[in-house]
Amino acid sequence: METPLLDLPSNNLFLTFNISSFSHTYPSRLIIPSLCCPNNPTTSRRRFCADTTPPPILEDTDTVLDSGPERIQNRRRVVRLAWEKLVRWSRSLRFKTKTDVLERTNKVAVLGGGSFGTAMAAHIAGRKPQLEVNMLLRDPQVCQSINDSHYNSKYFPKHELPINVIATTDAKAALLGADFCFHAVPVQVFHYPIESSALIFAFSCGYESVNRNNISSFLESIADHVDPHLPFISLSKGLELNSLRMMSQIIPQALSNPRQPFVALSGPSFASELMNKLPTAMVVASKDKKLANAAQQLLASSYLRISTSSDVTGVEIAGALKNVLAIAAGIVEGMNLGNNSMAALVAQGCSEIRWLATKMGAKPTTITGLSGTGDIMLTCFVNLSRNRTVGVRLGSGENLDDILSSMNQVAEGVSTAGAVIALAQKYNVKMPVLTAVARIIDNELTPQKAVLELMGLPQVTLSSLVELIIGKFMTLI
């Protein structure tokens, strides 16, 4: 009887014997004379007899080979060279992209004196001692505290601000001669949202002003002092309730200048950690590549990493809807539903945000990146999140009015939730988790009932769900 022959590719990493008498796998680095003979005529295929007695195997071969001094040194050398190559590439890239933006910048205006506006003002002021940073505030007491003692008594009473941070209530004084303007005023400066049902009706009827949004009024009031070429860097995350507009639309329209330079700044970043100069990464998005690069050079530091993007829609919509998802995550925490529920809910919420964002023209990679998934993870899983805190208290049985009246900061997700249902209907997207949050905030649903309804949704396979979504999308294009 002829001995059976086995063919193995020449690049096979492992030589596998799988005969009825034995079955063993040998690392290819072991020398097998019959395969490595220089006189072997076979080049593309290696052939050997299956009944060939395998060479003896040393005990703990991997351990012996991997723990040898030479091998350890070689591995360390490879890792070190790879790291040095990365560092050289990084230095070369920084040298090529280095600009004089910071050197040319003499004055920066910051609209708003909340936690993040204050943290950003302190960060910019620390980048250049000669730089004048003017904060436009509405609270005279906070203004006086910053100017006299260099502390924001309301938000950061223990963090001393750089002496080149100046506070004022005069819009003209703050904006005159500014090279950049940071918009840190919440999109919804009032606490109570329009009910979702009223918002849907108004939107379907084409009404533009169900409730006058204070952010538009504020911008219109300072429009006369804004230079038409002044770049606005928006730190605000949310949607205007009555029109579903994002800040990239609100700012140019309120200032009556469709060409007003605009940059969206977003990413996983708590103001307190930025104030403490802990490593942070964010994204600046603008349709103007040069402007995005300028904002990057202005902001980037040893503890703040800034990436650039052209996907303004993706960065803004992710930044707005992640606050709503954070409320849902907080509700799960407040109801003590466990880690399984939390993971399932956040994963579903991420999918809903991605479905809607892509329908609105965003890039999927933006939603799965730093300003999307990165910001979602921070807001949903960390107790410092205001929106998550609202959800925890709702899940614990507290009343929404009592929760909001006890907070000194705006939880954007509460107001933005009112726009979720309208957006879902406008773009024909099913968003069960985010819609449930909107219904809870509108007192149409209790957290307990919401959980039951979500768990009672039809059971479908993942492939069927994907096919359904793709099918619906194809019918719309």
Short mmCIF file of C-alpha atoms in Angstrom, two decimals:
data_model
loop_
_atom_site.label_atom_id
_atom_site.label_comp_id
_atom_site.label_asym_id
_atom_site.label_seq_id
_atom_site.Cartn_x
_atom_site.Cartn_y
_atom_site.Cartn_z
CA MET A 1 0.00 0.00 0.00
CA GLU A 2 1.38 3.33 -1.04
CA THR A 3 2.23 5.72 1.75
CA PRO A 4 -0.14 8.70 1.65
CA LEU A 5 1.48 12.00 0.79
CA LEU A 6 0.53 15.38 2.29
CA ASP A 7 1.13 18.72 0.61
CA LEU A 8 1.94 21.79 2.70
CA PRO A 9 2.38 25.35 1.40
CA SER A 10 5.96 26.62 1.62
CA ASN A 11 4.84 29.59 3.73
CA ASN A 12 2.89 27.49 6.23
CA LEU A 13 3.56 28.76 9.76
CA PHE A 14 2.89 25.42 11.35
CA LEU A 15 3.58 21.89 10.13
CA THR A 16 0.59 19.81 11.17
CA PHE A 17 0.47 16.03 11.33
CA ASN A 18 -3.10 14.78 11.49
CA ILE A 19 -2.93 11.03 11.06
CA SER A 20 -5.10 8.52 12.85
CA SER A 21 -2.10 7.34 14.85
CA PHE A 22 -1.12 10.76 16.12
CA SER A 23 -1.99 14.42 15.88
CA HIS A 24 0.49 17.14 16.76
CA THR A 25 1.42 20.63 15.70
CA TYR A 26 5.04 21.72 15.44
CA PRO A 27 6.24 25.31 15.25
CA SER A 28 7.82 25.97 11.87
CA ARG A 29 10.95 27.38 13.53
CA LEU A 30 11.93 23.82 14.56
CA ILE A 31 14.37 22.36 12.07
CA ILE A 32 13.02 19.28 10.34
CA PRO A 33 15.85 17.91 8.19
CA SER A 34 13.59 16.21 5.67
CA LEU A 35 11.94 19.54 4.88
CA CYS A 36 14.97 21.81 5.05
CA CYS A 37 17.43 19.80 3.06
CA PRO A 38 19.18 22.05 0.50
CA ASN A 39 18.91 19.27 -2.06
CA ASN A 40 15.15 19.20 -1.84
CA PRO A 41 14.02 19.86 -5.44
CA THR A 42 10.57 21.07 -4.42
CA THR A 43 10.31 24.85 -4.27
CA SER A 44 6.63 25.73 -4.16
CA ARG A 45 5.35 22.69 -2.28
CA ARG A 46 6.98 20.60 0.45
CA ARG A 47 6.19 16.91 0.51
CA PHE A 48 6.86 14.34 3.18
CA CYS A 49 5.60 10.90 4.09
CA ALA A 50 2.83 10.81 6.61
CA ASP A 51 4.33 7.79 8.40
CA THR A 52 7.61 9.60 8.98
CA THR A 53 8.37 9.49 12.67
CA PRO A 54 8.17 13.05 13.98
CA PRO A 55 11.26 14.43 15.66
CA PRO A 56 11.23 14.46 19.45
CA ILE A 57 9.57 17.46 21.01
CA LEU A 58 11.32 19.29 23.82
CA GLU A 59 9.18 20.03 26.80
CA ASP A 60 8.06 23.65 26.92
CA THR A 61 9.66 24.37 23.55
CA ASP A 62 8.09 27.81 23.33
CA THR A 63 9.34 28.70 26.79
CA VAL A 64 12.87 27.52 26.01
CA LEU A 65 13.06 29.37 22.71
CA ASP A 66 11.33 32.54 23.89
CA SER A 67 13.29 32.88 27.08
CA GLY A 68 16.73 32.71 25.54
CA PRO A 69 18.86 35.82 26.21
CA GLU A 70 19.43 36.51 22.50
CA ARG A 71 15.76 36.19 21.65
CA ILE A 72 14.73 38.53 24.47
CA GLN A 73 17.31 41.08 23.36
CA ASN A 74 16.17 40.82 19.75
CA ARG A 75 12.55 41.32 20.73
CA ARG A 76 13.41 44.34 22.85
CA ARG A 77 15.50 45.78 20.05
CA VAL A 78 12.65 45.40 17.57
CA VAL A 79 10.20 47.10 19.94
CA ARG A 80 12.67 49.91 20.67
CA LEU A 81 13.35 50.52 16.99
CA ALA A 82 9.63 50.58 16.20
CA TRP A 83 9.04 53.11 18.97
CA GLU A 84 11.96 55.29 17.87
CA LYS A 85 10.65 55.23 14.32
CA LEU A 86 7.23 56.35 15.55
CA VAL A 87 8.78 59.19 17.57
CA ARG A 88 10.87 60.36 14.58
CA TRP A 89 7.80 60.29 12.35
CA SER A 90 5.85 62.28 14.92
CA ARG A 91 8.58 64.91 15.27
CA SER A 92 8.96 65.20 11.51
CA LEU A 93 5.21 65.62 11.03
CA ARG A 94 5.01 68.27 13.76
CA PHE A 95 7.90 70.16 12.16
CA LYS A 96 6.25 70.09 8.73
CA THR A 97 2.85 71.22 10.02
CA LYS A 98 4.17 73.80 12.46
CA THR A 99 2.65 77.23 11.88
CA ASP A 100 2.79 80.58 13.55
CA VAL A 101 -0.91 80.58 14.53
CA LEU A 102 -0.20 80.89 18.23
CA GLU A 103 2.44 83.54 17.64
CA ARG A 104 0.05 85.59 15.51
CA THR A 105 -2.82 85.29 17.98
CA ASN A 106 -3.07 88.22 20.39
CA LYS A 107 -6.62 88.00 21.69
CA VAL A 108 -9.21 85.27 22.14
CA ALA A 109 -12.84 85.75 23.20
CA VAL A 110 -14.74 83.09 25.13
CA LEU A 111 -18.53 83.42 25.18
CA GLY A 112 -19.83 81.89 28.38
CA GLY A 113 -18.39 81.31 31.83
CA GLY A 114 -19.52 77.76 32.54
CA SER A 115 -17.23 74.92 33.49
CA PHE A 116 -15.99 74.06 30.00
CA GLY A 117 -15.76 77.67 28.85
CA THR A 118 -13.65 78.45 31.91
CA ALA A 119 -11.44 75.41 31.38
CA MET A 120 -10.87 76.32 27.74
CA ALA A 121 -10.09 79.94 28.64
CA ALA A 122 -7.52 78.75 31.18
CA HIS A 123 -6.01 76.34 28.66
CA ILE A 124 -5.64 78.96 25.93
CA ALA A 125 -4.26 81.54 28.36
CA GLY A 126 -1.68 79.05 29.56
CA ARG A 127 -0.46 78.47 26.03
CA LYS A 128 0.89 82.02 25.74
CA PRO A 129 1.29 84.45 28.67
CA GLN A 130 1.07 87.47 26.35
CA LEU A 131 -2.25 86.30 24.96
CA GLU A 132 -5.32 88.20 26.18
CA VAL A 133 -8.28 85.93 26.89
CA ASN A 134 -11.58 87.76 27.38
CA MET A 135 -14.53 85.89 28.87
CA LEU A 136 -17.97 87.33 28.19
CA LEU A 137 -20.19 86.58 31.20
CA ARG A 138 -23.67 87.53 32.32
CA ASP A 139 -23.03 87.16 36.07
CA PRO A 140 -21.29 90.27 37.49
CA GLN A 141 -20.26 88.43 40.66
CA VAL A 142 -18.43 85.69 38.78
CA CYS A 143 -16.91 88.38 36.57
CA GLN A 144 -15.59 90.22 39.62
CA SER A 145 -14.28 86.99 41.16
CA ILE A 146 -12.24 86.21 38.04
CA ASN A 147 -10.80 89.71 37.73
CA ASP A 148 -10.03 90.26 41.42
CA SER A 149 -8.95 86.88 42.71
CA HIS A 150 -8.47 84.87 39.45
CA TYR A 151 -11.00 82.23 40.46
CA ASN A 152 -14.34 81.28 38.95
CA SER A 153 -16.17 81.18 42.27
CA LYS A 154 -19.15 79.34 40.80
CA TYR A 155 -17.53 76.46 38.90
CA PHE A 156 -13.85 76.26 39.87
CA PRO A 157 -13.39 77.87 43.28
CA LYS A 158 -10.18 75.89 43.90
CA HIS A 159 -8.46 76.39 40.53
CA GLU A 160 -6.52 79.60 40.05
CA LEU A 161 -6.84 81.03 36.55
CA PRO A 162 -3.94 82.57 34.61
CA ILE A 163 -3.63 86.31 35.11
CA ASN A 164 -4.20 86.94 31.40
CA VAL A 165 -7.81 85.69 31.72
CA ILE A 166 -10.08 88.74 31.91
CA ALA A 167 -13.82 88.64 32.49
CA THR A 168 -16.34 91.21 31.27
CA THR A 169 -20.07 91.66 30.76
CA ASP A 170 -19.48 93.97 27.79
CA ALA A 171 -19.77 92.15 24.47
CA LYS A 172 -18.02 94.88 22.54
CA ALA A 173 -15.01 94.85 24.87
CA ALA A 174 -14.75 91.07 24.71
CA LEU A 175 -14.98 90.77 20.92
CA LEU A 176 -13.11 93.84 19.73
CA GLY A 177 -9.87 92.77 18.07
CA ALA A 178 -10.33 89.06 18.81
CA ASP A 179 -8.55 86.57 16.56
CA PHE A 180 -10.70 83.59 17.62
CA CYS A 181 -14.03 83.29 19.43
CA PHE A 182 -14.95 80.22 21.51
CA HIS A 183 -18.70 79.69 21.83
CA ALA A 184 -19.32 77.99 25.19
CA VAL A 185 -22.94 79.00 25.80
CA PRO A 186 -25.28 75.96 26.09
CA VAL A 187 -27.55 75.50 23.10
CA GLN A 188 -30.50 75.33 25.49
CA VAL A 189 -29.91 77.87 28.24
CA PHE A 190 -33.32 77.11 29.74
CA HIS A 191 -34.01 73.87 31.61
CA TYR A 192 -37.43 72.84 30.42
CA PRO A 193 -37.79 71.37 26.95
CA ILE A 194 -40.76 71.54 24.64
CA GLU A 195 -42.77 68.34 24.78
CA SER A 196 -41.86 65.99 21.97
CA SER A 197 -45.42 65.78 20.68
CA ALA A 198 -45.63 69.56 20.37
CA LEU A 199 -42.25 69.65 18.64
CA ILE A 200 -43.30 67.05 16.06
CA PHE A 201 -46.52 68.94 15.30
CA ALA A 202 -44.70 72.25 14.92
CA PHE A 203 -41.99 70.75 12.75
CA SER A 204 -44.48 69.03 10.46
CA CYS A 205 -46.34 72.34 10.08
CA GLY A 206 -43.15 74.19 9.23
CA TYR A 207 -43.19 76.50 12.25
CA GLU A 208 -39.81 78.00 13.07
CA SER A 209 -40.46 79.38 16.54
CA VAL A 210 -42.45 77.19 18.87
CA ASN A 211 -40.43 78.66 21.70
CA ARG A 212 -37.90 81.39 21.17
CA ASN A 213 -34.48 79.85 21.64
CA ASN A 214 -32.32 82.05 23.83
CA ILE A 215 -29.10 81.08 22.05
CA SER A 216 -30.24 82.70 18.81
CA SER A 217 -31.36 85.80 20.69
CA PHE A 218 -28.01 86.01 22.42
CA LEU A 219 -26.05 85.73 19.18
CA GLU A 220 -28.23 88.31 17.47
CA SER A 221 -27.62 90.71 20.36
CA ILE A 222 -23.84 90.60 19.85
CA ALA A 223 -23.86 90.42 16.03
CA ASP A 224 -22.90 94.09 15.63
CA HIS A 225 -19.64 93.48 17.49
CA VAL A 226 -18.63 90.35 15.55
CA ASP A 227 -16.12 90.71 12.74
CA PRO A 228 -17.39 88.85 9.64
CA HIS A 229 -14.04 87.04 9.39
CA LEU A 230 -13.84 86.06 13.08
CA PRO A 231 -13.59 82.25 13.38
CA PHE A 232 -16.10 80.74 15.81
CA ILE A 233 -15.00 77.57 17.61
CA SER A 234 -18.10 75.95 19.08
CA LEU A 235 -17.87 74.03 22.34
CA SER A 236 -21.68 73.74 22.59
CA LYS A 237 -23.31 70.35 22.09
CA GLY A 238 -26.98 70.11 21.30
CA LEU A 239 -29.74 70.89 18.83
CA GLU A 240 -32.04 73.89 18.61
CA LEU A 241 -35.44 72.55 19.51
CA ASN A 242 -37.69 74.63 17.29
CA SER A 243 -35.73 74.10 14.07
CA LEU A 244 -33.50 71.07 14.77
CA ARG A 245 -30.50 73.16 13.71
CA MET A 246 -26.95 72.47 14.85
CA MET A 247 -24.48 75.15 15.93
CA SER A 248 -22.88 75.18 12.48
CA GLN A 249 -26.25 76.45 11.21
CA ILE A 250 -27.33 78.53 14.21
CA ILE A 251 -24.23 80.75 14.43
CA PRO A 252 -24.04 81.93 10.78
CA GLN A 253 -27.79 82.51 10.58
CA ALA A 254 -28.02 84.37 13.89
CA LEU A 255 -25.08 86.57 12.89
CA SER A 256 -26.58 87.12 9.41
CA ASN A 257 -23.35 85.95 7.83
CA PRO A 258 -23.50 82.60 6.00
CA ARG A 259 -19.72 82.77 5.49
CA GLN A 260 -18.85 83.13 9.18
CA PRO A 261 -15.86 80.81 9.73
CA PHE A 262 -16.92 77.87 11.90
CA VAL A 263 -15.18 75.05 13.75
CA ALA A 264 -16.79 72.38 15.95
CA LEU A 265 -14.71 71.17 18.89
CA SER A 266 -15.77 67.89 20.48
CA GLY A 267 -14.49 64.72 22.07
CA PRO A 268 -14.28 62.91 25.41
CA SER A 269 -13.36 65.75 27.75
CA PHE A 270 -14.46 66.71 31.24
CA ALA A 271 -13.72 70.31 32.17
CA SER A 272 -12.28 69.38 35.56
CA GLU A 273 -9.70 67.06 34.01
CA LEU A 274 -8.75 69.66 31.44
CA MET A 275 -8.25 72.14 34.27
CA ASN A 276 -5.98 69.62 35.99
CA LYS A 277 -4.00 69.22 32.76
CA LEU A 278 -4.68 65.50 32.46
CA PRO A 279 -4.07 63.92 29.02
CA THR A 280 -7.06 64.60 26.77
CA ALA A 281 -7.84 64.10 23.07
CA MET A 282 -10.42 66.03 21.05
CA VAL A 283 -11.43 66.72 17.44
CA VAL A 284 -11.80 70.00 15.56
CA ALA A 285 -14.09 69.78 12.53
CA SER A 286 -14.45 72.34 9.79
CA LYS A 287 -15.23 72.36 6.09
CA ASP A 288 -12.26 74.73 5.75
CA LYS A 289 -9.15 72.56 6.08
CA LYS A 290 -6.86 75.54 6.76
CA LEU A 291 -9.14 76.76 9.53
CA ALA A 292 -9.22 73.29 11.12
CA ASN A 293 -5.42 73.17 11.04
CA ALA A 294 -5.23 76.65 12.57
CA ALA A 295 -7.55 75.62 15.41
CA GLN A 296 -5.47 72.50 15.92
CA GLN A 297 -2.26 74.53 16.24
CA LEU A 298 -3.92 76.99 18.60
CA LEU A 299 -5.22 74.29 20.96
CA ALA A 300 -2.73 71.41 20.83
CA SER A 301 -0.42 71.12 23.82
CA SER A 302 1.56 68.55 25.75
CA TYR A 303 -1.62 67.33 27.46
CA LEU A 304 -4.26 68.12 24.83
CA ARG A 305 -4.14 66.19 21.58
CA ILE A 306 -6.19 67.63 18.72
CA SER A 307 -7.22 65.76 15.56
CA THR A 308 -8.82 67.42 12.54
CA SER A 309 -11.88 66.41 10.55
CA SER A 310 -14.02 67.76 7.72
CA ASP A 311 -17.15 65.95 8.94
CA VAL A 312 -18.86 68.77 10.84
CA THR A 313 -22.26 67.04 10.76
CA GLY A 314 -20.91 63.81 12.24
CA VAL A 315 -19.04 65.56 15.04
CA GLU A 316 -22.01 67.75 15.96
CA ILE A 317 -24.78 65.14 15.81
CA ALA A 318 -22.74 62.64 17.82
CA GLY A 319 -21.95 65.31 20.40
CA ALA A 320 -25.65 66.17 20.72
CA LEU A 321 -27.21 62.71 20.83
CA LYS A 322 -24.61 61.15 23.13
CA ASN A 323 -26.08 63.30 25.90
CA VAL A 324 -29.48 61.67 25.40
CA LEU A 325 -27.89 58.22 25.43
CA ALA A 326 -26.06 59.14 28.66
CA ILE A 327 -29.43 59.78 30.32
CA ALA A 328 -30.52 56.30 29.26
CA ALA A 329 -27.31 54.82 30.69
CA GLY A 330 -27.92 56.69 33.93
CA ILE A 331 -31.46 55.31 34.14
CA VAL A 332 -30.10 51.77 33.84
CA GLU A 333 -27.64 52.54 36.63
CA GLY A 334 -30.30 54.12 38.81
CA MET A 335 -32.57 51.11 38.40
CA ASN A 336 -29.70 48.69 39.23
CA LEU A 337 -30.28 46.67 36.07
CA GLY A 338 -26.72 45.41 35.91
CA ASN A 339 -23.76 45.50 33.56
CA ASN A 340 -25.36 43.28 30.92
CA SER A 341 -28.19 45.75 30.47
CA MET A 342 -25.81 48.69 30.42
CA ALA A 343 -23.64 47.18 27.68
CA ALA A 344 -26.65 46.19 25.57
CA LEU A 345 -28.30 49.58 25.91
CA VAL A 346 -25.18 51.61 25.06
CA ALA A 347 -24.40 49.37 22.08
CA GLN A 348 -27.95 49.79 20.77
CA GLY A 349 -27.78 53.55 21.37
CA CYS A 350 -24.51 53.81 19.45
CA SER A 351 -26.14 52.03 16.51
CA GLU A 352 -29.10 54.40 16.60
CA ILE A 353 -26.82 57.44 16.59
CA ARG A 354 -24.85 55.99 13.68
CA TRP A 355 -28.01 55.22 11.68
CA LEU A 356 -29.33 58.74 12.08
CA ALA A 357 -25.99 60.46 11.55
CA THR A 358 -25.29 58.65 8.30
CA LYS A 359 -28.78 59.52 7.05
CA MET A 360 -27.91 63.16 7.79
CA GLY A 361 -24.74 62.88 5.72
CA ALA A 362 -22.16 62.03 8.38
CA LYS A 363 -19.32 59.57 7.88
CA PRO A 364 -19.63 56.29 9.82
CA THR A 365 -15.95 56.52 10.78
CA THR A 366 -16.68 59.78 12.61
CA ILE A 367 -19.35 58.10 14.74
CA THR A 368 -17.03 55.22 15.64
CA GLY A 369 -14.13 57.56 16.33
CA LEU A 370 -13.00 59.91 19.06
CA SER A 371 -15.84 62.43 18.81
CA GLY A 372 -18.41 59.65 18.55
CA THR A 373 -17.78 56.43 20.43
CA GLY A 374 -15.05 58.06 22.53
CA ASP A 375 -17.35 60.80 23.78
CA ILE A 376 -20.23 58.34 24.23
CA MET A 377 -18.16 56.04 26.47
CA LEU A 378 -17.03 58.92 28.67
CA THR A 379 -20.50 60.40 29.05
CA CYS A 380 -22.31 57.10 29.61
CA PHE A 381 -19.94 55.42 32.04
CA VAL A 382 -18.44 58.15 34.24
CA ASN A 383 -20.16 59.74 37.21
CA LEU A 384 -18.88 63.24 36.34
CA SER A 385 -21.38 63.38 33.47
CA ARG A 386 -24.28 65.75 34.18
CA ASN A 387 -26.57 63.90 31.76
CA ARG A 388 -25.76 60.52 33.27
CA THR A 389 -26.48 61.98 36.71
CA VAL A 390 -29.93 63.10 35.54
CA GLY A 391 -30.59 59.55 34.33
CA VAL A 392 -29.40 57.97 37.58
CA ARG A 393 -31.77 60.16 39.57
CA LEU A 394 -34.66 59.44 37.19
CA GLY A 395 -34.00 55.72 37.47
CA SER A 396 -33.95 56.07 41.25
CA GLY A 397 -37.48 57.49 41.17
CA GLU A 398 -36.88 61.25 41.46
CA ASN A 399 -39.02 63.79 39.68
CA LEU A 400 -37.46 65.56 36.67
CA ASP A 401 -38.44 69.05 37.86
CA ASP A 402 -36.78 68.45 41.22
CA ILE A 403 -33.65 67.13 39.54
CA LEU A 404 -33.27 70.11 37.22
CA SER A 405 -34.02 72.70 39.87
CA SER A 406 -31.22 71.31 42.04
CA MET A 407 -28.57 71.56 39.29
CA ASN A 408 -26.42 74.62 38.65
CA GLN A 409 -25.40 73.43 35.18
CA VAL A 410 -27.40 72.58 32.05
CA ALA A 411 -27.80 68.91 31.14
CA GLU A 412 -28.08 69.30 27.37
CA GLY A 413 -29.54 65.84 26.87
CA VAL A 414 -32.78 66.77 28.63
CA SER A 415 -33.58 69.39 26.01
CA THR A 416 -32.04 67.54 23.08
CA ALA A 417 -34.23 64.50 23.79
CA GLY A 418 -37.18 66.57 22.62
CA ALA A 419 -35.64 66.71 19.15
CA VAL A 420 -34.92 62.99 18.88
CA ILE A 421 -38.42 61.90 17.86
CA ALA A 422 -38.68 64.70 15.30
CA LEU A 423 -35.32 63.74 13.80
CA ALA A 424 -36.26 60.06 13.74
CA GLN A 425 -39.46 60.86 11.86
CA LYS A 426 -37.77 63.29 9.49
CA TYR A 427 -35.09 60.81 8.44
CA ASN A 428 -37.25 57.68 8.84
CA VAL A 429 -34.97 56.02 11.38
CA LYS A 430 -36.07 53.71 14.19
CA MET A 431 -34.48 54.86 17.46
CA PRO A 432 -36.16 52.92 20.30
CA VAL A 433 -33.67 53.71 23.07
CA LEU A 434 -33.37 57.43 22.45
CA THR A 435 -37.11 57.71 21.82
CA ALA A 436 -37.78 56.02 25.15
CA VAL A 437 -35.65 58.67 26.89
CA ALA A 438 -37.68 61.43 25.24
CA ARG A 439 -40.94 59.81 26.39
CA ILE A 440 -39.65 59.45 29.96
CA ILE A 441 -38.67 63.12 30.04
CA ASP A 442 -42.12 64.07 28.72
CA ASN A 443 -43.72 62.00 31.52
CA GLU A 444 -45.35 59.76 28.93
CA LEU A 445 -43.49 56.70 30.15
CA THR A 446 -41.96 55.53 33.43
CA PRO A 447 -38.44 54.05 33.42
CA GLN A 448 -39.88 50.68 34.48
CA LYS A 449 -42.42 50.68 31.64
CA ALA A 450 -39.73 51.76 29.17
CA VAL A 451 -37.57 48.78 30.07
CA LEU A 452 -40.49 46.39 29.55
CA GLU A 453 -41.31 47.92 26.18
CA LEU A 454 -37.70 47.80 25.00
CA MET A 455 -37.33 44.18 26.09
CA GLY A 456 -40.59 43.39 24.30
CA LEU A 457 -39.37 44.59 20.91
CA PRO A 458 -39.44 41.92 18.15
CA GLN A 459 -36.61 39.38 18.32
CA VAL A 460 -34.62 39.55 15.08
CA THR A 461 -31.31 38.20 13.90
CA LEU A 462 -28.52 40.69 13.41
CA SER A 463 -28.28 39.92 9.70
CA SER A 464 -32.03 40.47 9.28
CA LEU A 465 -31.79 43.79 11.07
CA VAL A 466 -28.91 44.92 8.88
CA GLU A 467 -30.74 43.83 5.73
CA LEU A 468 -33.85 45.70 6.89
CA ILE A 469 -31.88 48.88 7.50
CA ILE A 470 -30.04 48.65 4.18
CA GLY A 471 -33.32 47.95 2.38
CA LYS A 472 -34.98 50.99 3.90
CA PHE A 473 -31.95 53.11 3.05
CA MET A 474 -31.88 51.94 -0.58
CA THR A 475 -35.54 52.86 -1.04
CA LEU A 476 -34.78 56.43 -0.03
CA ILE A 477 -31.88 57.11 -2.44
#
